[in-house]
Tab-separated table of C-alpha atoms in Angstrom:
chain	number	residue	atom	x	y	z
A	47	VAL	CA	37.397	-37.791	-47.867
A	48	GLU	CA	39.381	-37.853	-44.623
A	49	SER	CA	36.156	-37.299	-42.659
A	50	LEU	CA	34.822	-40.688	-43.801
A	51	SER	CA	34.932	-43.699	-41.514
A	52	ALA	CA	37.203	-46.600	-42.408
A	53	ARG	CA	34.215	-48.652	-43.597
A	54	GLU	CA	32.854	-45.762	-45.683
A	55	GLN	CA	36.274	-45.387	-47.300
A	56	GLU	CA	36.390	-49.119	-47.954
A	57	VAL	CA	32.968	-49.090	-49.620
A	58	LEU	CA	33.896	-46.011	-51.658
A	59	ALA	CA	37.184	-47.620	-52.728
A	60	LEU	CA	35.284	-50.620	-54.075
A	61	ALA	CA	32.862	-48.308	-55.867
A	62	ALA	CA	35.899	-46.560	-57.357
A	63	GLN	CA	37.023	-49.942	-58.710
A	64	GLY	CA	33.764	-50.080	-60.637
A	65	LEU	CA	31.914	-52.517	-58.387
A	66	ASP	CA	28.165	-52.078	-58.110
A	67	ASN	CA	26.372	-52.336	-54.775
A	68	GLU	CA	25.672	-56.048	-55.171
A	69	ALA	CA	29.344	-56.778	-55.844
A	70	ILE	CA	30.333	-54.707	-52.804
A	71	VAL	CA	27.840	-56.718	-50.737
A	72	ALA	CA	29.461	-59.949	-51.887
A	73	ARG	CA	33.008	-58.681	-51.314
A	74	LEU	CA	32.376	-57.358	-47.792
A	75	THR	CA	29.641	-59.800	-46.750
A	76	LEU	CA	27.325	-56.968	-45.742
A	77	SER	CA	23.644	-56.500	-46.463
A	78	LEU	CA	22.602	-54.407	-49.437
A	79	ARG	CA	20.919	-51.944	-47.076
A	80	THR	CA	24.163	-51.520	-45.113
A	81	VAL	CA	26.152	-50.764	-48.271
A	82	GLU	CA	23.496	-48.304	-49.404
A	83	ARG	CA	23.600	-46.617	-45.991
A	84	HIS	CA	27.383	-46.307	-46.062
A	85	LEU	CA	27.164	-44.673	-49.478
A	86	GLN	CA	24.417	-42.311	-48.291
A	87	ASN	CA	26.671	-41.300	-45.402
A	88	VAL	CA	29.535	-40.701	-47.845
A	89	TYR	CA	27.366	-38.455	-50.011
A	90	LEU	CA	26.117	-36.546	-46.972
A	91	LYS	CA	29.597	-36.006	-45.536
A	92	LEU	CA	30.923	-34.860	-48.928
A	93	GLY	CA	27.927	-32.592	-49.554
A	94	LEU	CA	26.805	-34.507	-52.632
A	95	HIS	CA	23.314	-35.292	-53.834
A	96	GLY	CA	21.445	-36.223	-56.956
A	97	ARG	CA	21.995	-38.691	-59.711
A	98	ASN	CA	25.731	-38.037	-60.040
A	99	ALA	CA	26.630	-38.300	-56.354
A	100	ARG	CA	28.365	-41.668	-56.758
A	101	ALA	CA	30.525	-40.464	-59.647
A	102	ALA	CA	31.409	-37.253	-57.796
A	103	ALA	CA	32.299	-39.180	-54.620
A	104	VAL	CA	34.520	-41.561	-56.590
A	105	ALA	CA	36.211	-38.610	-58.335
A	106	ARG	CA	36.991	-37.003	-54.981
A	107	PHE	CA	38.267	-40.310	-53.634
A	108	LEU	CA	40.625	-40.762	-56.581
A	109	ALA	CA	41.802	-37.126	-56.666
A	110	PRO	CA	45.350	-36.563	-55.472
A	111	ALA	CA	45.569	-35.206	-51.931
């Protein structure tokens, strides 16, 4: 998770709070495409893919260091 940019960590933190992409868009005043791209970058950097990538990314984010 340390390899993520500050913005990627911010987006992932909001996802970890249970916000969907549209709510993240509203909170950060970004476009939906930008939020989706940040999440894609998170999944790529963490080596995640598939339908459960978001849940796995959130689990890693919330795991104790």
